[in-house]
Amino acid sequence: MSWALIPLTEEQRAIQRTAREFARTEIAPQAVAWDRDGGFDRRIVQQLGALGFLGMMIPEAYDGLGLDTCTYLVALEEVAVADASAAVLMSVHNSLPTQMILRYGSEAQRLHFLRPMARGESLGAFALSEPDAGSDAASLRTQAVRDGDHYVLNGVKSWVSHGSMADVILCMARTDTSDERKGARGISTFILTPNLPGFGVGKKEDKMGLRGDPTVQLVLDNVRVPAANRLGEEGMGFIYAMQSLENGRLGIAAQAIGIARAALEHSVAYAAERKQFGKPIKEFQAIQFKLADMATRITAARALLYSAAAAKDRGEPITQFASMAKLTATETAMWVTTQAVQIFGGYGYVKEYPVEKLFRDAKVTEIYEGTSEIQRIVIARELYNRT
Ligand SMILES: Cc1cc2nc3c(=O)[nH]c(=O)nc-3n(C[C@H](O)[C@H](O)[C@H](O)COP(=O)(O)OP(=O)(O)OC[C@H]3O[C@@H](n4cnc5c(N)ncnc54)[C@H](O)[C@@H]3O)c2cc1C
């Protein structure tokens, strides 16, 4: 797929080549096994870390690569072409826990937690959702009660991506229970580590797709967390999470574009190879039109994503554009993978061919880090905020 519309720098092209080669040789060959077995080989974390891909937007002073958002997304898209699960691991770690510590953490927290995360020695996760608090995340019920120089956390966090593998978990909990109506304002963020007594990994979800990246519940049973592990100000945790999800949404958009691109690449090749009625199916205009629409939608989604990312890199507000990019890219991924299954016919419906996995992997991009409905709510709200 041509990148001609996005003017990449020499450095970005070099990182793209590295990411593409790594994804092709180290990730792609394992993706089917990860999907089948429902989990990664932990080595993936070390490998991504060795390339600097787990600290791409962290300044060099904290052992990161100090790159901008656009460059990070170029690498992420290449990883996603090979495997959506590896991409979500990279996206969550780079966009949420690391950026939150960088942006809102103390210098001591940055030195202690962020530096090993940037080197890929320590993997980050993000625990906002709960069984009864999904789109309405501000209604979360996990409690953090102050006790001297500690907080005591109790509750269940759900849907935590690679929560069973993570070394550092940014967890949102309610510190102010005096008035339920305080909602978002009564929530704080804590840096948890799995060695804290009372911290447990609960149910692992048996998912439709994205099966390489384990999604688990985290059970917090009287977990005593040092007050020094609170991120930023008490009561600001939900705001920090929402601001960080803007970055996250760009990552999920890149993941979705990677999935869609893989579906298009497989479809182009298959349509040239598969013969019916005495000719390759690419000779049929119905198939050509599908391929043309797939390529056009991917190119449009990517143009929107990189425009939003460039705006972020210029320091401009991107709330609306991040949601537009996520909405467009993820609905594109679902549509493109659906067309890919159709182009493959019966072979598209079986695990022996690659588009079946892409179709399953695409679906979740419309759900996590804000469903498509929530993105539309954000976009519409911003229309009124501006006027
Ligand atoms: C594989 C996977 C990985 C995840 N990883 C993480 C993670 O690492 N950390 C984390 O904190 N969370 C994670 N999540 C949770 C994810 O963010 C939530 O699933 C998502 O926010 C939706 O919440 P819900 O599933 O409770 O659905 P609900 O909020 O119950 O929504 C159900 C339906 O109602 C719609 N809906 C809800 N409210 C409205 C409204 N106001 N207007 C219109 N429609 C509405 C939704 O769009 C959806 O279609 C993950 C989820 C999955 C599936």
PDB file of C-alpha atoms in Angstrom, residues 49 52-66 92-125 167-170 191-193 228-229 231:
ATOM      1  CA  GLY A  49      11.955  -3.409  24.242  1.00  0.00           C
ATOM      2  CA  GLY A  52      13.125   0.729  21.709  1.00  0.00           C
ATOM      3  CA  PHE A  53       9.490   0.166  20.687  1.00  0.00           C
ATOM      4  CA  LEU A  54       8.264   0.239  24.298  1.00  0.00           C
ATOM      5  CA  GLY A  55       9.668   3.701  24.925  1.00  0.00           C
ATOM      6  CA  MET A  56       9.139   5.436  21.631  1.00  0.00           C
ATOM      7  CA  MET A  57       7.622   8.679  22.938  1.00  0.00           C
ATOM      8  CA  ILE A  58       9.551   8.781  26.224  1.00  0.00           C
ATOM      9  CA  PRO A  59      12.396  11.331  26.344  1.00  0.00           C
ATOM     10  CA  GLU A  60      15.941  10.013  26.155  1.00  0.00           C
ATOM     11  CA  ALA A  61      16.532  11.295  29.714  1.00  0.00           C
ATOM     12  CA  TYR A  62      14.216   8.466  30.861  1.00  0.00           C
ATOM     13  CA  ASP A  63      15.789   5.903  28.517  1.00  0.00           C
ATOM     14  CA  GLY A  64      13.204   6.300  25.741  1.00  0.00           C
ATOM     15  CA  LEU A  65      13.722   7.101  22.062  1.00  0.00           C
ATOM     16  CA  GLY A  66      12.243  10.604  22.359  1.00  0.00           C
ATOM     17  CA  VAL A  92      -1.411   0.348  25.552  1.00  0.00           C
ATOM     18  CA  HIS A  93       2.113   0.439  27.015  1.00  0.00           C
ATOM     19  CA  ASN A  94       3.245   3.412  24.892  1.00  0.00           C
ATOM     20  CA  SER A  95       0.061   5.481  25.066  1.00  0.00           C
ATOM     21  CA  LEU A  96      -1.378   4.945  28.514  1.00  0.00           C
ATOM     22  CA  PRO A  97       0.764   3.902  31.517  1.00  0.00           C
ATOM     23  CA  THR A  98       4.050   5.361  30.261  1.00  0.00           C
ATOM     24  CA  GLN A  99       2.519   8.635  29.056  1.00  0.00           C
ATOM     25  CA  MET A 100       0.547   8.994  32.284  1.00  0.00           C
ATOM     26  CA  ILE A 101       3.656   8.614  34.448  1.00  0.00           C
ATOM     27  CA  LEU A 102       5.609  10.944  32.167  1.00  0.00           C
ATOM     28  CA  ARG A 103       2.902  13.591  32.172  1.00  0.00           C
ATOM     29  CA  TYR A 104       1.487  13.454  35.696  1.00  0.00           C
ATOM     30  CA  GLY A 105       4.038  11.487  37.733  1.00  0.00           C
ATOM     31  CA  SER A 106       6.643  12.802  40.167  1.00  0.00           C
ATOM     32  CA  GLU A 107      10.322  12.770  39.266  1.00  0.00           C
ATOM     33  CA  ALA A 108      10.805   9.871  41.690  1.00  0.00           C
ATOM     34  CA  GLN A 109       8.041   7.892  39.925  1.00  0.00           C
ATOM     35  CA  ARG A 110       9.575   8.626  36.539  1.00  0.00           C
ATOM     36  CA  LEU A 111      12.992   7.444  37.650  1.00  0.00           C
ATOM     37  CA  HIS A 112      11.700   4.360  39.428  1.00  0.00           C
ATOM     38  CA  PHE A 113       8.889   3.151  37.131  1.00  0.00           C
ATOM     39  CA  LEU A 114       9.230   4.892  33.780  1.00  0.00           C
ATOM     40  CA  ARG A 115      12.866   4.170  32.966  1.00  0.00           C
ATOM     41  CA  PRO A 116      12.567   0.364  33.086  1.00  0.00           C
ATOM     42  CA  MET A 117       9.277   0.656  31.179  1.00  0.00           C
ATOM     43  CA  ALA A 118      10.994   2.669  28.440  1.00  0.00           C
ATOM     44  CA  ARG A 119      13.698   0.017  28.164  1.00  0.00           C
ATOM     45  CA  GLY A 120      11.065  -2.720  27.885  1.00  0.00           C
ATOM     46  CA  GLU A 121      12.212  -4.382  31.119  1.00  0.00           C
ATOM     47  CA  SER A 122       8.874  -3.661  32.690  1.00  0.00           C
ATOM     48  CA  LEU A 123       5.489  -3.858  30.944  1.00  0.00           C
ATOM     49  CA  GLY A 124       2.667  -1.413  31.650  1.00  0.00           C
ATOM     50  CA  ALA A 125      -1.112  -1.927  31.779  1.00  0.00           C
ATOM     51  CA  ASP A 167       4.804  -5.241  35.945  1.00  0.00           C
ATOM     52  CA  VAL A 168       3.235  -1.799  36.409  1.00  0.00           C
ATOM     53  CA  ILE A 169      -0.521  -1.206  36.382  1.00  0.00           C
ATOM     54  CA  LEU A 170      -2.083   2.240  36.384  1.00  0.00           C
ATOM     55  CA  ILE A 191       0.668   2.829  40.348  1.00  0.00           C
ATOM     56  CA  LEU A 192       0.311  -0.838  41.304  1.00  0.00           C
ATOM     57  CA  THR A 193       2.820  -3.662  41.063  1.00  0.00           C
ATOM     58  CA  ALA A 228       3.921   7.766  47.145  1.00  0.00           C
ATOM     59  CA  ASN A 229       2.418   5.568  44.400  1.00  0.00           C
ATOM     60  CA  LEU A 231      -0.168   9.582  40.498  1.00  0.00           C
TER      61      LEU A 231
END
